[in-house]
Amino acid sequence: MATEVLPDTRALRSGRRDRALAEMDKHGLDILVLGRQANIRYVTGAPQLWIAGTRPFGPMCVLVRATGDIYLNSTDDEGVPEEIDHDHLYGLAWNPMTLIDVLKKVDGAEAAMRVGTDAITPTFAALLPEAFPNAELVDAEPAMRAARRIKTPDEIAAMDSALRIAEHGLATAVGQLAPGVSERTLAGVMMEAMAAGGVSTPATQDAAWVTSREQPWHRGGAEARPGDLVAFAAGALANGYVAEVGRTWPVGDVSGDTRKLFARSNALYDKMLAACRPGASTRDLLAAYEAAGEPVPPMPVAHGLGLGFDPPVVSETLLAAGELDQLEAGMVLALTGYVWRQGIGAVFRRDTVHVTADGVDVLTGSPSYC
């Protein structure tokens, strides 16, 4: 088995880097100083090691707009793309002044007028002006979000690989559904199947749950009983990219009322797909619930996917707070449909979709019950 850490393909990393440089130009940023791992991988294409857990901001990557040069925090060159010079690598340091000395040596540091960071701490807010004495420090996260929200064709291909693994995990777990099986067992089966496909890091916390027959948006019992509706949510993080799929399957024989509930889910799904078009407001995804006569769930009805989770996040709460966005060709979203009926349970559905110039392309291929 190969154990070498390899960078992302040249086409993948160059396409992303071109988008980042274009947004730097639009936002007037001379230099980017990045600390968030997804942004670092987006710019560099280097899968870094020893990054698990929560970390405060640190200047782990620098991108210079004028030259396209990248400076990367790395103790060696394993997994580092060839276009990043060896003398542009710098090691870990506990002393922040050591990192400031590195930044002082970045080409163009002294002349830079606007330097953007994707996060900041009080320590580095005080120290970064020493590295960039003539620069205004600004928030670069809007520029990075603008770059990442539109996926290149190579990113779509990378997400497709993650999606196939997630779908395999879901199908394997559905195959084990039977009266008496526990949620924990179903989750274990799904994780084992995804691990066999090369993914040991699921992208979602929940994997399988019995939906409540008594209350919407709640769980039922810990074990599946005849007549229950069991929801499955599979998400895979493969080579940095996240893809998700969700389905609901009944346990045992299905009543006419249950079939009607699945029909309601299909009607909602069709309206949500129709709302996925370039130029449409994210408000239209919430309006799809209203048009279908379904209550809007408290969780997001859609969220962006990519190197982790990208904007937009569409929920009634965020909309009320003024978080309104517009769909663009090139976005990839996870659409979530949820319908419920007293005494029966809920039908949960999630699909990964690609907004295109002509409308929407459904990337998931997992069958639904009906």
CSV table of C-alpha atoms in Angstrom, one decimal:
chain,number,residue,atom,x,y,z
A,1,MET,CA,0.0,0.0,0.0
A,2,ALA,CA,1.3,3.5,-0.9
A,3,THR,CA,2.0,5.7,2.1
A,4,GLU,CA,3.6,8.7,0.3
A,5,VAL,CA,1.8,12.0,0.9
A,6,LEU,CA,1.1,13.5,-2.5
A,7,PRO,CA,-0.1,17.0,-3.4
A,8,ASP,CA,-3.3,17.6,-5.2
A,9,THR,CA,-3.1,17.3,-9.0
A,10,ARG,CA,-1.5,20.2,-10.9
A,11,ALA,CA,-4.7,21.1,-12.7
A,12,LEU,CA,-6.7,21.1,-9.4
A,13,ARG,CA,-4.3,23.3,-7.5
A,14,SER,CA,-3.6,25.7,-10.3
A,15,GLY,CA,-7.3,26.3,-11.1
A,16,ARG,CA,-8.0,27.1,-7.4
A,17,ARG,CA,-4.9,29.3,-7.1
A,18,ASP,CA,-5.9,31.3,-10.2
A,19,ARG,CA,-9.3,32.0,-8.5
A,20,ALA,CA,-7.6,33.0,-5.3
A,21,LEU,CA,-5.3,35.4,-7.1
A,22,ALA,CA,-8.2,36.9,-9.1
A,23,GLU,CA,-10.1,37.6,-5.8
A,24,MET,CA,-7.0,39.1,-4.3
A,25,ASP,CA,-6.9,41.5,-7.2
A,26,LYS,CA,-10.6,42.3,-6.9
A,27,HIS,CA,-10.2,43.0,-3.1
A,28,GLY,CA,-7.0,44.9,-3.5
A,29,LEU,CA,-4.9,42.5,-1.4
A,30,ASP,CA,-1.1,42.5,-2.0
A,31,ILE,CA,-0.4,39.5,0.3
A,32,LEU,CA,-2.5,36.8,1.9
A,33,VAL,CA,-1.6,35.4,5.3
A,34,LEU,CA,-3.6,32.2,5.9
A,35,GLY,CA,-4.1,30.1,9.0
A,36,ARG,CA,-7.3,28.1,8.2
A,37,GLN,CA,-6.5,24.7,6.9
A,38,ALA,CA,-9.1,24.6,4.1
A,39,ASN,CA,-7.8,27.9,2.8
A,40,ILE,CA,-4.2,26.7,2.9
A,41,ARG,CA,-5.0,23.6,1.0
A,42,TYR,CA,-7.1,25.6,-1.5
A,43,VAL,CA,-4.1,27.9,-2.3
A,44,THR,CA,-1.3,25.3,-2.0
A,45,GLY,CA,-2.7,21.9,-2.8
A,46,ALA,CA,-0.5,20.5,0.0
A,47,PRO,CA,-2.2,18.1,2.4
A,48,GLN,CA,-0.5,19.0,5.7
A,49,LEU,CA,0.1,16.6,8.6
A,50,TRP,CA,-0.3,17.2,12.3
A,51,ILE,CA,-3.3,19.5,12.0
A,52,ALA,CA,-5.9,17.6,14.0
A,53,GLY,CA,-7.8,19.6,16.7
A,54,THR,CA,-8.6,23.2,17.3
A,55,ARG,CA,-5.8,25.6,16.8
A,56,PRO,CA,-5.4,29.4,17.2
A,57,PHE,CA,-4.5,31.5,14.2
A,58,GLY,CA,-0.9,31.3,13.0
A,59,PRO,CA,0.7,32.5,9.8
A,60,MET,CA,0.9,29.0,8.2
A,61,CYS,CA,0.8,30.1,4.6
A,62,VAL,CA,1.6,33.3,2.6
A,63,LEU,CA,0.5,34.1,-1.0
A,64,VAL,CA,2.0,37.1,-2.8
A,65,ARG,CA,-0.3,38.5,-5.5
A,66,ALA,CA,2.4,40.1,-7.7
A,67,THR,CA,4.5,37.0,-8.2
A,68,GLY,CA,2.2,34.1,-7.2
A,69,ASP,CA,4.9,32.9,-4.8
A,70,ILE,CA,3.8,30.8,-1.9
A,71,TYR,CA,5.5,30.4,1.5
A,72,LEU,CA,4.3,27.4,3.5
A,73,ASN,CA,4.8,26.2,7.0
A,74,SER,CA,6.2,22.7,6.6
A,75,THR,CA,9.1,20.9,8.2
A,76,ASP,CA,9.9,18.9,5.0
A,77,ASP,CA,8.8,18.8,1.4
A,78,GLU,CA,6.8,15.6,1.4
A,79,GLY,CA,3.4,16.4,-0.2
A,80,VAL,CA,4.6,19.9,-1.2
A,81,PRO,CA,3.9,20.8,-4.9
A,82,GLU,CA,6.9,21.4,-7.1
A,83,GLU,CA,6.1,25.0,-7.7
A,84,ILE,CA,6.7,25.9,-4.0
A,85,ASP,CA,10.4,26.4,-3.7
A,86,HIS,CA,12.2,24.6,-1.0
A,87,ASP,CA,13.6,27.9,0.4
A,88,HIS,CA,10.0,29.0,0.8
A,89,LEU,CA,9.3,26.4,3.4
A,90,TYR,CA,9.6,27.2,7.1
A,91,GLY,CA,9.2,25.0,10.2
A,92,LEU,CA,7.0,25.1,13.2
A,93,ALA,CA,7.9,27.5,16.0
A,94,TRP,CA,6.5,28.1,19.5
A,95,ASN,CA,7.9,31.7,19.6
A,96,PRO,CA,5.7,34.0,17.4
A,97,MET,CA,8.6,36.3,16.8
A,98,THR,CA,10.3,33.5,14.9
A,99,LEU,CA,7.3,33.4,12.5
A,100,ILE,CA,7.4,37.2,12.2
A,101,ASP,CA,11.0,37.0,11.2
A,102,VAL,CA,10.0,34.6,8.4
A,103,LEU,CA,7.3,37.0,7.2
A,104,LYS,CA,9.8,39.9,7.1
A,105,LYS,CA,11.7,38.0,4.5
A,106,VAL,CA,8.7,37.4,2.2
A,107,ASP,CA,9.3,39.2,-1.1
A,108,GLY,CA,7.2,42.3,-1.1
A,109,ALA,CA,6.6,42.4,2.6
A,110,GLU,CA,7.9,45.9,3.2
A,111,ALA,CA,6.2,47.4,0.1
A,112,ALA,CA,2.8,45.7,0.7
A,113,MET,CA,-0.1,48.2,1.2
A,114,ARG,CA,-2.9,45.8,2.0
A,115,VAL,CA,-2.4,42.4,3.8
A,116,GLY,CA,-5.3,40.1,4.3
A,117,THR,CA,-5.7,37.4,7.0
A,118,ASP,CA,-8.4,34.7,7.2
A,119,ALA,CA,-8.4,35.0,11.0
A,120,ILE,CA,-6.5,36.8,13.6
A,121,THR,CA,-5.6,36.7,17.3
A,122,PRO,CA,-4.6,39.7,19.5
A,123,THR,CA,-1.0,38.5,19.5
A,124,PHE,CA,-0.6,38.5,15.8
A,125,ALA,CA,-2.8,41.6,15.4
A,126,ALA,CA,0.0,43.3,17.4
A,127,LEU,CA,2.9,41.6,15.7
A,128,LEU,CA,2.0,41.4,12.0
A,129,PRO,CA,2.7,45.2,11.5
A,130,GLU,CA,6.3,44.5,12.3
A,131,ALA,CA,6.5,42.2,9.3
A,132,PHE,CA,4.4,44.5,7.0
A,133,PRO,CA,5.3,48.0,8.2
A,134,ASN,CA,3.4,49.9,5.5
A,135,ALA,CA,0.4,47.7,5.2
A,136,GLU,CA,-3.2,47.9,6.4
A,137,LEU,CA,-4.3,44.6,7.8
A,138,VAL,CA,-7.8,43.6,6.5
A,139,ASP,CA,-10.1,40.6,6.7
A,140,ALA,CA,-9.3,38.3,3.7
A,141,GLU,CA,-12.1,35.8,4.5
A,142,PRO,CA,-14.6,37.5,2.0
A,143,ALA,CA,-12.0,37.1,-0.8
A,144,MET,CA,-11.4,33.4,0.1
A,145,ARG,CA,-15.1,32.7,0.3
A,146,ALA,CA,-15.7,34.3,-3.1
A,147,ALA,CA,-13.0,32.2,-4.6
A,148,ARG,CA,-14.1,28.9,-3.0
A,149,ARG,CA,-17.8,29.3,-3.6
A,150,ILE,CA,-17.4,28.5,-7.3
A,151,LYS,CA,-16.0,25.1,-8.1
A,152,THR,CA,-13.6,24.3,-10.9
A,153,PRO,CA,-14.3,21.2,-13.1
A,154,ASP,CA,-11.4,19.5,-11.3
A,155,GLU,CA,-13.0,20.2,-7.9
A,156,ILE,CA,-16.2,18.7,-9.1
A,157,ALA,CA,-14.3,15.5,-10.1
A,158,ALA,CA,-12.6,15.4,-6.6
A,159,MET,CA,-16.0,15.8,-4.9
A,160,ASP,CA,-17.4,13.0,-7.1
A,161,SER,CA,-14.8,10.6,-5.6
A,162,ALA,CA,-15.9,11.5,-2.1
A,163,LEU,CA,-19.5,11.2,-3.0
A,164,ARG,CA,-19.1,7.6,-4.4
A,165,ILE,CA,-17.5,6.6,-1.1
A,166,ALA,CA,-20.4,8.1,0.9
A,167,GLU,CA,-23.0,6.4,-1.3
A,168,HIS,CA,-21.3,3.1,-0.8
A,169,GLY,CA,-21.4,3.5,3.0
A,170,LEU,CA,-25.1,4.4,2.8
A,171,ALA,CA,-26.0,1.5,0.6
A,172,THR,CA,-24.1,-0.9,2.9
A,173,ALA,CA,-25.9,0.3,6.0
A,174,VAL,CA,-29.3,0.2,4.3
A,175,GLY,CA,-28.6,-3.4,3.4
A,176,GLN,CA,-28.4,-4.2,7.1
A,177,LEU,CA,-31.7,-2.6,8.1
A,178,ALA,CA,-34.0,-5.0,9.8
A,179,PRO,CA,-36.3,-5.1,12.9
A,180,GLY,CA,-34.2,-5.1,16.1
A,181,VAL,CA,-31.0,-3.6,14.6
A,182,SER,CA,-29.6,-0.7,16.6
A,183,GLU,CA,-28.7,2.8,15.4
A,184,ARG,CA,-25.2,2.1,16.6
A,185,THR,CA,-24.8,-1.0,14.5
A,186,LEU,CA,-26.0,0.7,11.4
A,187,ALA,CA,-23.6,3.6,12.0
A,188,GLY,CA,-20.8,1.1,12.5
A,189,VAL,CA,-21.6,-0.7,9.3
A,190,MET,CA,-21.6,2.6,7.4
A,191,MET,CA,-18.3,3.8,8.8
A,192,GLU,CA,-16.7,0.4,8.2
A,193,ALA,CA,-17.8,0.5,4.5
A,194,MET,CA,-16.4,4.0,4.0
A,195,ALA,CA,-13.2,3.1,5.7
A,196,ALA,CA,-12.8,0.2,3.3
A,197,GLY,CA,-13.2,2.8,0.5
A,198,GLY,CA,-10.3,4.8,1.9
A,199,VAL,CA,-12.1,7.3,4.1
A,200,SER,CA,-11.6,7.1,7.8
A,201,THR,CA,-13.0,10.6,8.5
A,202,PRO,CA,-16.7,11.0,8.2
A,203,ALA,CA,-18.0,14.4,7.3
A,204,THR,CA,-21.1,14.3,9.4
A,205,GLN,CA,-21.7,13.3,13.0
A,206,ASP,CA,-25.0,11.4,12.6
A,207,ALA,CA,-25.1,8.3,10.4
A,208,ALA,CA,-28.4,6.5,11.1
A,209,TRP,CA,-31.3,7.2,13.4
A,210,VAL,CA,-34.9,6.1,13.9
A,211,THR,CA,-37.2,9.0,13.2
A,212,SER,CA,-39.8,9.9,15.9
A,213,ARG,CA,-43.4,9.1,15.3
A,214,GLU,CA,-44.5,11.6,18.0
A,215,GLN,CA,-42.5,14.8,17.3
A,216,PRO,CA,-40.9,16.2,14.2
A,217,TRP,CA,-37.1,16.7,14.1
A,218,HIS,CA,-36.7,14.2,17.0
A,219,ARG,CA,-35.3,10.7,17.3
A,220,GLY,CA,-37.3,7.6,18.0
A,221,GLY,CA,-36.0,4.6,19.8
A,222,ALA,CA,-32.4,3.3,19.6
A,223,GLU,CA,-33.5,0.2,17.8
A,224,ALA,CA,-35.5,-0.2,14.6
A,225,ARG,CA,-39.0,-1.6,15.0
A,226,PRO,CA,-41.4,-2.8,12.2
A,227,GLY,CA,-43.0,0.3,10.6
A,228,ASP,CA,-40.3,2.7,11.7
A,229,LEU,CA,-38.7,5.1,9.2
A,230,VAL,CA,-34.9,5.1,9.6
A,231,ALA,CA,-32.9,8.0,8.2
A,232,PHE,CA,-29.3,7.6,6.9
A,233,ALA,CA,-26.8,10.4,6.5
A,234,ALA,CA,-23.5,9.6,4.9
A,235,GLY,CA,-20.8,12.2,4.4
A,236,ALA,CA,-17.2,11.5,3.3
A,237,LEU,CA,-14.1,13.7,3.6
A,238,ALA,CA,-11.8,12.4,0.9
A,239,ASN,CA,-8.6,14.2,-0.2
A,240,GLY,CA,-9.9,17.4,1.5
A,241,TYR,CA,-13.3,17.4,-0.2
A,242,VAL,CA,-16.7,16.8,1.4
A,243,ALA,CA,-19.8,15.2,-0.2
A,244,GLU,CA,-23.0,14.1,1.4
A,245,VAL,CA,-26.0,12.0,0.8
A,246,GLY,CA,-29.1,11.2,2.9
A,247,ARG,CA,-32.0,8.8,2.5
A,248,THR,CA,-34.8,7.3,4.6
A,249,TRP,CA,-35.9,3.6,4.4
A,250,PRO,CA,-38.8,1.9,6.1
A,251,VAL,CA,-38.5,-1.2,8.3
A,252,GLY,CA,-40.7,-4.0,7.0
A,253,ASP,CA,-44.1,-3.6,5.2
A,254,VAL,CA,-45.1,-0.1,4.1
A,255,SER,CA,-48.6,1.3,4.7
A,256,GLY,CA,-50.5,3.6,2.2
A,257,ASP,CA,-50.0,6.5,4.6
A,258,THR,CA,-46.2,6.0,4.6
A,259,ARG,CA,-46.2,6.0,0.8
A,260,LYS,CA,-48.1,9.3,0.8
A,261,LEU,CA,-45.4,10.7,3.1
A,262,PHE,CA,-42.7,9.6,0.6
A,263,ALA,CA,-44.7,11.3,-2.1
A,264,ARG,CA,-44.7,14.5,-0.1
A,265,SER,CA,-40.9,14.2,0.2
A,266,ASN,CA,-40.6,13.8,-3.6
A,267,ALA,CA,-42.8,16.8,-4.2
A,268,LEU,CA,-40.7,18.9,-1.9
A,269,TYR,CA,-37.5,17.7,-3.5
A,270,ASP,CA,-38.7,18.6,-7.0
A,271,LYS,CA,-39.5,22.2,-5.8
A,272,MET,CA,-36.1,22.5,-4.2
A,273,LEU,CA,-34.4,21.4,-7.4
A,274,ALA,CA,-36.4,23.9,-9.4
A,275,ALA,CA,-35.1,26.7,-7.0
A,276,CYS,CA,-31.5,25.8,-7.8
A,277,ARG,CA,-30.7,28.0,-10.7
A,278,PRO,CA,-28.1,30.8,-11.3
A,279,GLY,CA,-29.3,34.2,-10.1
A,280,ALA,CA,-31.9,32.7,-7.7
A,281,SER,CA,-32.0,33.9,-4.2
A,282,THR,CA,-31.3,31.4,-1.4
A,283,ARG,CA,-34.7,32.6,0.0
A,284,ASP,CA,-36.2,30.5,-2.9
A,285,LEU,CA,-35.0,27.3,-1.2
A,286,LEU,CA,-36.9,28.1,1.9
A,287,ALA,CA,-39.9,29.2,-0.2
A,288,ALA,CA,-39.9,25.7,-1.8
A,289,TYR,CA,-41.0,24.3,1.6
A,290,GLU,CA,-43.8,26.8,1.8
A,291,ALA,CA,-44.9,26.1,-1.8
A,292,ALA,CA,-45.0,22.4,-0.9
A,293,GLY,CA,-47.0,23.1,2.2
A,294,GLU,CA,-44.2,21.8,4.5
A,295,PRO,CA,-42.9,23.4,7.7
A,296,VAL,CA,-39.4,24.8,7.4
A,297,PRO,CA,-37.1,22.7,9.5
A,298,PRO,CA,-34.9,24.4,12.2
A,299,MET,CA,-31.7,23.0,10.6
A,300,PRO,CA,-30.3,24.4,7.4
A,301,VAL,CA,-32.2,23.3,4.2
A,302,ALA,CA,-29.0,23.7,2.2
A,303,HIS,CA,-25.3,24.3,2.7
A,304,GLY,CA,-22.3,24.7,0.4
A,305,LEU,CA,-19.8,21.9,0.0
A,306,GLY,CA,-16.2,21.8,-1.1
A,307,LEU,CA,-13.0,21.8,1.0
A,308,GLY,CA,-15.1,21.4,4.1
A,309,PHE,CA,-18.2,23.5,4.2
A,310,ASP,CA,-18.5,26.5,2.0
A,311,PRO,CA,-21.1,29.2,1.8
A,312,PRO,CA,-24.0,29.6,1.5
A,313,VAL,CA,-25.7,28.2,4.6
A,314,VAL,CA,-29.5,28.5,4.1
A,315,SER,CA,-31.8,28.5,7.1
A,316,GLU,CA,-34.8,30.5,8.3
A,317,THR,CA,-32.8,31.8,11.3
A,318,LEU,CA,-30.0,33.1,9.2
A,319,LEU,CA,-32.4,34.6,6.7
A,320,ALA,CA,-34.1,36.5,9.6
A,321,ALA,CA,-30.7,37.8,10.6
A,322,GLY,CA,-30.1,39.2,7.1
A,323,GLU,CA,-28.0,36.4,5.7
A,324,LEU,CA,-29.2,36.5,2.2
A,325,ASP,CA,-27.2,35.1,-0.8
A,326,GLN,CA,-27.6,34.4,-4.4
A,327,LEU,CA,-26.9,31.2,-6.2
A,328,GLU,CA,-24.2,31.1,-8.9
A,329,ALA,CA,-23.2,28.7,-11.6
A,330,GLY,CA,-20.4,26.5,-10.2
A,331,MET,CA,-21.7,26.2,-6.6
A,332,VAL,CA,-22.1,22.8,-5.1
A,333,LEU,CA,-24.8,22.4,-2.4
A,334,ALA,CA,-26.2,19.8,-0.1
A,335,LEU,CA,-30.0,20.1,-0.3
A,336,THR,CA,-31.9,18.8,2.7
A,337,GLY,CA,-35.6,17.8,2.5
A,338,TYR,CA,-37.6,16.8,5.6
A,339,VAL,CA,-41.3,15.9,5.9
A,340,TRP,CA,-43.1,14.4,8.9
A,341,ARG,CA,-46.4,12.9,9.9
A,342,GLN,CA,-47.8,12.1,13.3
A,343,GLY,CA,-47.8,8.4,14.0
A,344,ILE,CA,-45.5,7.6,11.0
A,345,GLY,CA,-42.3,9.4,11.3
A,346,ALA,CA,-40.1,11.5,9.0
A,347,VAL,CA,-38.6,11.2,5.5
A,348,PHE,CA,-35.2,12.8,5.4
A,349,ARG,CA,-33.4,13.3,2.1
A,350,ARG,CA,-30.1,15.0,1.2
A,351,ASP,CA,-28.5,15.3,-2.2
A,352,THR,CA,-25.3,16.9,-3.5
A,353,VAL,CA,-26.2,19.1,-6.4
A,354,HIS,CA,-24.1,21.3,-8.8
A,355,VAL,CA,-25.6,24.5,-9.9
A,356,THR,CA,-24.9,25.0,-13.6
A,357,ALA,CA,-25.5,27.6,-16.2
A,358,ASP,CA,-28.5,25.6,-17.4
A,359,GLY,CA,-30.0,24.8,-14.0
A,360,VAL,CA,-28.9,22.0,-11.7
A,361,ASP,CA,-27.0,18.7,-12.0
A,362,VAL,CA,-27.8,16.1,-9.3
A,363,LEU,CA,-24.4,14.5,-8.4
A,364,THR,CA,-25.9,11.9,-6.1
A,365,GLY,CA,-27.1,8.6,-7.6
A,366,SER,CA,-28.4,6.8,-4.5
A,367,PRO,CA,-31.9,5.5,-5.0
A,368,SER,CA,-34.7,6.6,-2.8
A,369,TYR,CA,-37.3,4.3,-1.4
A,370,CYS,CA,-40.1,5.6,-3.7
